[in-house]
């Protein structure tokens, strides 16, 4: 069942930001070998006055349509950097922040630099997740800016790997930190040999390129064992931990 997106007459993300109604949840990313939490992914929620806490699939489509994604991404980036810094010694090593395709078309190097500086966070603690679903033009255009951030120590991971039009040129040209295997393959790998083969191949390719591999959407112990069996080293999913409030970290 799909959740309906908010009615178009509804308030926009611009008002959500102005009224301080956006919230962040942080989902742990775990090293499979010892279950250590190595990073958390920032995931946005909207605490809507009428609809309660709502998930991004209900308001990101409208934000995309109305050109509000750069505003949302900026808010998330600033808040996530500040939140990680505020945890001090209790903090995980890294925070992953999703950057949408429209933001990748802007001058986001400046934005990232400002977010880090204001939070007093070192660049190596931040990892940007860029969705493989973004069109190749956008990814290509963002290449030089991503490279300059990578030179400063920021990590860049390709999100939802396998779900878009996988273009190996991208893997060969940008010094990515890692890939995140899309959850549809994790969901299918125990029953569908083709999904299993895709996970295995993506993992082998990534490791040959020196990239970290994270599997998304891990919901069962069996999936976790199968992932470890094909050499996946990091995992994220409800079986390990769901998205948590900052205080719960
Ligand atoms: P994503 O970046 O691939 O994030 C992972 C999504 O999978 C999250 O959904 C997370 O809650 C969900 N998930 C985690 N573990 C499991 C599991 O075991 N099973 C299943 N079925 N799902 C799991 P969420 O938070 O609803 O976010 C959906 C998408 O919305 C994200 O996919 C990302 O593309 C986008 N998004 C979320 N937060 C932000 C944000 O701050 N900025 C931008 N630009 N996009 C965001
Ligand atoms: Mg992500
Ligand atoms: Mg993903
Ligand atoms: Mg996804």
Coordinates of C-alpha atoms and ligand atoms in Angstrom, one line a residue:
X1 CA 0.0 0.0 0.0
X2 CA 1.3 3.4 -0.9
X3 CA 1.0 6.3 1.4
X4 CA -0.8 9.3 -0.2
X5 CA 1.4 12.4 -0.6
X6 CA 0.1 15.5 1.1
X7 CA -2.6 17.4 -0.7
X8 CA -1.2 20.1 -2.9
X9 CA -3.1 22.8 -1.0
X10 CA -1.1 21.8 2.1
X11 CA 1.7 23.8 3.7
X12 CA 5.1 23.5 2.0
X13 CA 8.6 22.6 3.2
X14 CA 9.3 26.4 3.3
X15 CA 6.8 26.8 6.1
X16 CA 8.0 23.6 7.8
X17 CA 11.5 25.1 8.0
X18 CA 10.3 28.5 9.1
X19 CA 8.0 27.0 11.8
X20 CA 10.8 24.6 12.9
X21 CA 8.7 21.5 12.2
X22 CA 11.3 19.4 10.5
X23 CA 13.0 16.7 12.6
X24 CA 15.9 14.4 12.1
X25 CA 16.1 10.7 12.9
X26 CA 19.4 8.9 12.8
X27 CA 19.7 5.3 11.7
X28 CA 22.8 3.4 12.7
X29 CA 25.1 1.8 10.1
X30 CA 26.8 -1.2 11.7
X31 CA 30.0 -3.1 10.9
X32 CA 28.7 -6.6 10.5
X33 CA 31.8 -8.3 12.0
X34 CA 31.5 -6.8 15.5
X35 CA 28.2 -4.9 15.3
X36 CA 30.0 -1.6 16.1
X37 CA 28.0 1.5 15.0
X38 CA 30.4 3.3 12.6
X39 CA 28.0 5.9 11.3
X40 CA 24.4 7.1 11.4
X41 CA 22.3 8.3 8.4
X42 CA 20.3 11.4 8.9
X43 CA 16.7 10.9 7.8
X44 CA 14.2 13.8 7.7
X45 CA 10.7 13.8 9.1
X46 CA 8.0 16.5 9.3
X47 CA 6.2 17.0 12.5
X48 CA 3.1 18.3 10.9
X49 CA 0.6 20.1 13.1
X50 CA -2.4 18.2 11.6
X51 CA -0.9 15.0 10.2
X52 CA 1.7 14.2 13.0
X53 CA 5.2 12.9 12.3
X54 CA 5.3 12.1 8.5
X55 CA 7.8 10.3 6.4
X56 CA 9.8 11.8 3.5
X57 CA 8.0 9.9 0.8
X58 CA 4.9 11.9 1.7
X59 CA 6.4 15.3 1.3
X60 CA 9.6 15.1 -0.8
X61 CA 7.7 14.7 -4.1
X62 CA 6.0 18.1 -3.5
X63 CA 9.3 19.6 -2.4
X64 CA 10.9 18.4 -5.6
X65 CA 8.0 19.7 -7.7
X66 CA 8.2 23.1 -6.0
X67 CA 11.9 23.5 -6.1
X68 CA 12.4 23.3 -2.4
X69 CA 14.9 20.5 -2.1
X70 CA 18.0 22.7 -1.8
X71 CA 16.3 24.5 1.1
X72 CA 15.5 21.1 2.8
X73 CA 18.9 19.7 2.1
X74 CA 20.6 22.8 3.6
X75 CA 18.5 22.5 6.7
X76 CA 19.3 18.8 7.2
X77 CA 23.0 19.4 6.5
X78 CA 23.3 22.2 9.1
X79 CA 21.3 20.3 11.7
X80 CA 23.0 16.9 11.2
X81 CA 26.5 18.5 11.5
X82 CA 25.5 20.4 14.6
X83 CA 23.8 17.3 16.2
X84 CA 26.9 15.1 15.6
X85 CA 29.1 17.7 17.2
X86 CA 26.8 18.1 20.1
X87 CA 27.2 14.3 21.0
X88 CA 30.9 14.8 21.8
X89 CA 32.6 11.6 22.8
X90 CA 29.4 9.6 22.6
X91 CA 29.1 10.3 18.9
X92 CA 29.5 7.8 16.1
X93 CA 32.4 8.5 13.9
X94 CA 30.4 9.6 10.9
X95 CA 27.1 11.2 9.9
X96 CA 25.7 10.4 6.5
X97 CA 23.5 13.1 4.8
X98 CA 21.5 12.6 1.7
X99 CA 21.9 15.2 -1.0
X100 CA 19.1 15.4 -3.6
X101 CA 19.6 15.9 -7.4
X102 CA 18.5 19.5 -7.4
X103 CA 21.0 20.3 -4.6
X104 CA 23.7 18.6 -6.6
X105 CA 23.1 21.2 -9.3
X106 CA 23.8 24.1 -7.0
X107 CA 27.1 25.2 -5.6
X108 CA 27.0 22.9 -2.6
X109 CA 30.7 23.0 -1.8
X110 CA 30.2 26.3 -0.2
X111 CA 27.2 25.0 1.7
X112 CA 29.0 22.0 3.0
X113 CA 32.0 24.1 4.1
X114 CA 29.8 26.4 6.0
X115 CA 27.9 23.6 7.7
X116 CA 31.1 22.0 8.9
X117 CA 32.7 25.3 10.0
X118 CA 29.6 26.4 12.0
X119 CA 29.3 23.0 13.7
X120 CA 33.1 22.8 14.3
X121 CA 33.1 19.4 12.7
X122 CA 36.0 17.9 10.8
X123 CA 35.3 17.2 7.2
X124 CA 36.1 13.5 7.5
X125 CA 33.2 13.0 9.9
X126 CA 30.7 13.9 7.1
X127 CA 29.6 11.6 4.4
X128 CA 27.3 12.6 1.6
X129 CA 24.9 10.1 0.1
X130 CA 24.0 10.8 -3.5
X131 CA 21.3 8.6 -5.1
X132 CA 22.2 6.6 -8.0
X133 CA 18.7 7.4 -9.1
X134 CA 19.9 11.0 -9.9
X135 CA 20.3 11.3 -13.7
X136 CA 23.8 11.0 -15.1
X137 CA 23.9 14.6 -16.2
X138 CA 23.4 15.8 -12.7
X139 CA 26.0 13.4 -11.3
X140 CA 28.5 14.4 -14.0
X141 CA 27.9 18.1 -13.5
X142 CA 28.4 17.6 -9.7
X143 CA 31.6 15.6 -10.2
X144 CA 34.1 18.5 -9.8
X145 CA 32.4 19.8 -6.7
X146 CA 32.3 16.4 -5.2
X147 CA 36.0 15.9 -6.0
X148 CA 36.9 19.1 -4.2
X149 CA 34.9 18.0 -1.1
X150 CA 36.6 14.6 -1.2
X151 CA 40.0 16.3 -1.3
X152 CA 39.0 18.1 1.9
X153 CA 38.2 14.8 3.5
X154 CA 34.4 14.5 3.1
X155 CA 33.2 11.0 2.1
X156 CA 30.8 10.4 -0.8
X157 CA 28.7 7.3 -1.1
X158 CA 26.5 6.2 -4.0
X159 CA 23.1 5.5 -2.5
X160 CA 20.5 3.0 -3.8
X161 CA 23.2 1.2 -5.9
X162 CA 21.6 -1.0 -8.6
X163 CA 18.3 0.9 -8.6
X164 CA 19.3 3.5 -11.2
X165 CA 21.0 3.3 -14.5
X166 CA 24.3 2.0 -13.1
X167 CA 27.0 3.8 -15.0
X168 CA 30.5 2.4 -14.4
X169 CA 32.1 5.5 -15.7
X170 CA 31.0 7.3 -12.6
X171 CA 32.6 4.7 -10.4
X172 CA 35.8 5.0 -12.4
X173 CA 36.0 8.8 -12.3
X174 CA 34.9 9.9 -8.8
X175 CA 36.9 8.8 -5.7
X176 CA 33.8 7.6 -3.9
X177 CA 34.0 6.4 -0.3
X178 CA 31.5 3.6 -0.7
X179 CA 28.3 2.2 -2.2
X180 CA 25.0 1.4 -0.6
X181 CA 23.3 -1.6 -2.1
X182 CA 19.6 -0.9 -2.7
X183 CA 17.2 -2.6 -0.4
X184 CA 15.3 -4.3 -3.1
X185 CA 18.2 -6.7 -3.7
X186 CA 18.6 -7.4 0.0
X187 CA 14.9 -8.1 0.2
X188 CA 15.1 -10.6 -2.7
X189 CA 18.5 -12.2 -2.2
X190 CA 17.3 -15.2 -0.1
X191 CA 14.7 -16.3 -2.6
X192 CA 15.9 -15.0 -5.9
X193 CA 19.2 -16.2 -7.2
X194 CA 19.4 -13.2 -9.5
X195 CA 19.2 -10.8 -6.6
X196 CA 21.8 -12.8 -4.8
X197 CA 24.1 -12.7 -7.8
X198 CA 23.7 -8.9 -8.1
X199 CA 24.6 -8.3 -4.5
X200 CA 27.6 -10.6 -4.8
X201 CA 28.8 -8.9 -8.0
X202 CA 28.3 -5.3 -6.7
X203 CA 30.2 -6.2 -3.5
X204 CA 33.1 -7.7 -5.4
X205 CA 33.2 -4.8 -7.8
X206 CA 33.1 -2.2 -5.0
X207 CA 35.8 -4.0 -3.0
X208 CA 38.1 -4.2 -6.1
X209 CA 37.6 -0.4 -6.4
X210 CA 38.6 0.0 -2.7
X211 CA 35.1 1.1 -1.7
X212 CA 33.1 0.3 1.4
X213 CA 29.9 -1.7 0.9
X214 CA 26.8 -1.1 3.0
X215 CA 23.6 -3.1 2.5
X216 CA 20.4 -1.2 3.1
X217 CA 17.1 -2.6 4.3
X218 CA 18.4 -5.5 6.4
X219 CA 15.3 -6.8 8.1
X220 CA 16.2 -10.3 9.2
X221 CA 19.1 -12.3 10.8
X222 CA 19.1 -14.6 7.7
X223 CA 19.6 -11.6 5.4
X224 CA 22.5 -10.4 7.6
X225 CA 24.2 -13.8 7.5
X226 CA 23.7 -14.0 3.7
X227 CA 25.2 -10.6 3.3
X228 CA 28.2 -11.4 5.5
X229 CA 28.6 -14.6 3.4
X230 CA 29.1 -12.7 0.2
X231 CA 31.5 -10.3 1.8
X232 CA 29.4 -7.3 2.6
X233 CA 31.0 -5.5 5.6
X234 CA 28.4 -2.9 6.7
X235 CA 24.6 -3.1 7.2
X236 CA 21.7 -0.9 7.9
X237 CA 18.1 -1.9 8.6
X238 CA 15.3 -2.6 11.0
X239 CA 16.9 -5.9 12.1
X240 CA 19.8 -3.8 13.5
X241 CA 18.1 -0.5 14.4
X242 CA 15.5 1.8 13.0
X243 CA 15.8 5.5 12.7
X244 CA 16.3 7.0 16.2
X245 CA 15.9 10.4 17.8
X246 CA 19.2 12.1 18.7
X247 CA 18.6 11.4 22.4
X248 CA 18.2 7.7 21.8
X249 CA 21.6 7.4 20.2
Ligands
LIG1 P1 17.5 6.3 1.6 O1 18.4 7.4 1.6 O2 17.8 5.1 0.8 O3 17.2 6.0 3.1 C1 16.9 4.7 3.6 C2 15.4 4.5 3.8 O4 15.2 3.1 4.1 C3 14.9 5.3 5.0 O5 13.5 5.6 4.7 C4 14.9 4.3 6.1 O6 14.0 4.6 7.2 C5 14.4 3.0 5.3 N1 14.8 1.8 6.0 C6 15.8 1.6 6.9 N2 15.9 0.3 7.3 C7 14.9 -0.3 6.6 C8 14.5 -1.7 6.5 O7 15.1 -2.6 7.2 N3 13.5 -2.0 5.7 C9 12.9 -1.1 4.9 N4 12.0 -1.5 4.1 N5 13.3 0.2 4.9 C10 14.3 0.6 5.8 P2 12.9 7.1 4.9 O8 13.5 7.7 6.1 O9 11.5 7.0 4.7 O10 13.6 7.9 3.6 C11 13.2 7.5 2.3 C12 14.1 8.2 1.3 O11 13.8 9.6 1.4 C13 15.6 8.1 1.6 O12 16.0 6.9 1.1 C14 16.1 9.3 0.9 O13 16.2 9.1 -0.5 C15 15.0 10.3 1.1 N6 15.4 11.1 2.3 C16 15.2 10.9 3.6 N7 15.7 11.9 4.4 C17 16.3 12.8 3.5 C18 17.0 14.0 3.6 O14 17.3 14.5 4.7 N8 17.4 14.7 2.5 C19 17.1 14.1 1.3 N9 17.5 14.8 0.2 N10 16.5 13.0 1.1 C20 16.1 12.3 2.2
LIG2 MG1 20.4 7.5 1.9
LIG3 MG1 19.2 4.2 -0.1
LIG4 MG1 16.1 4.3 -1.1

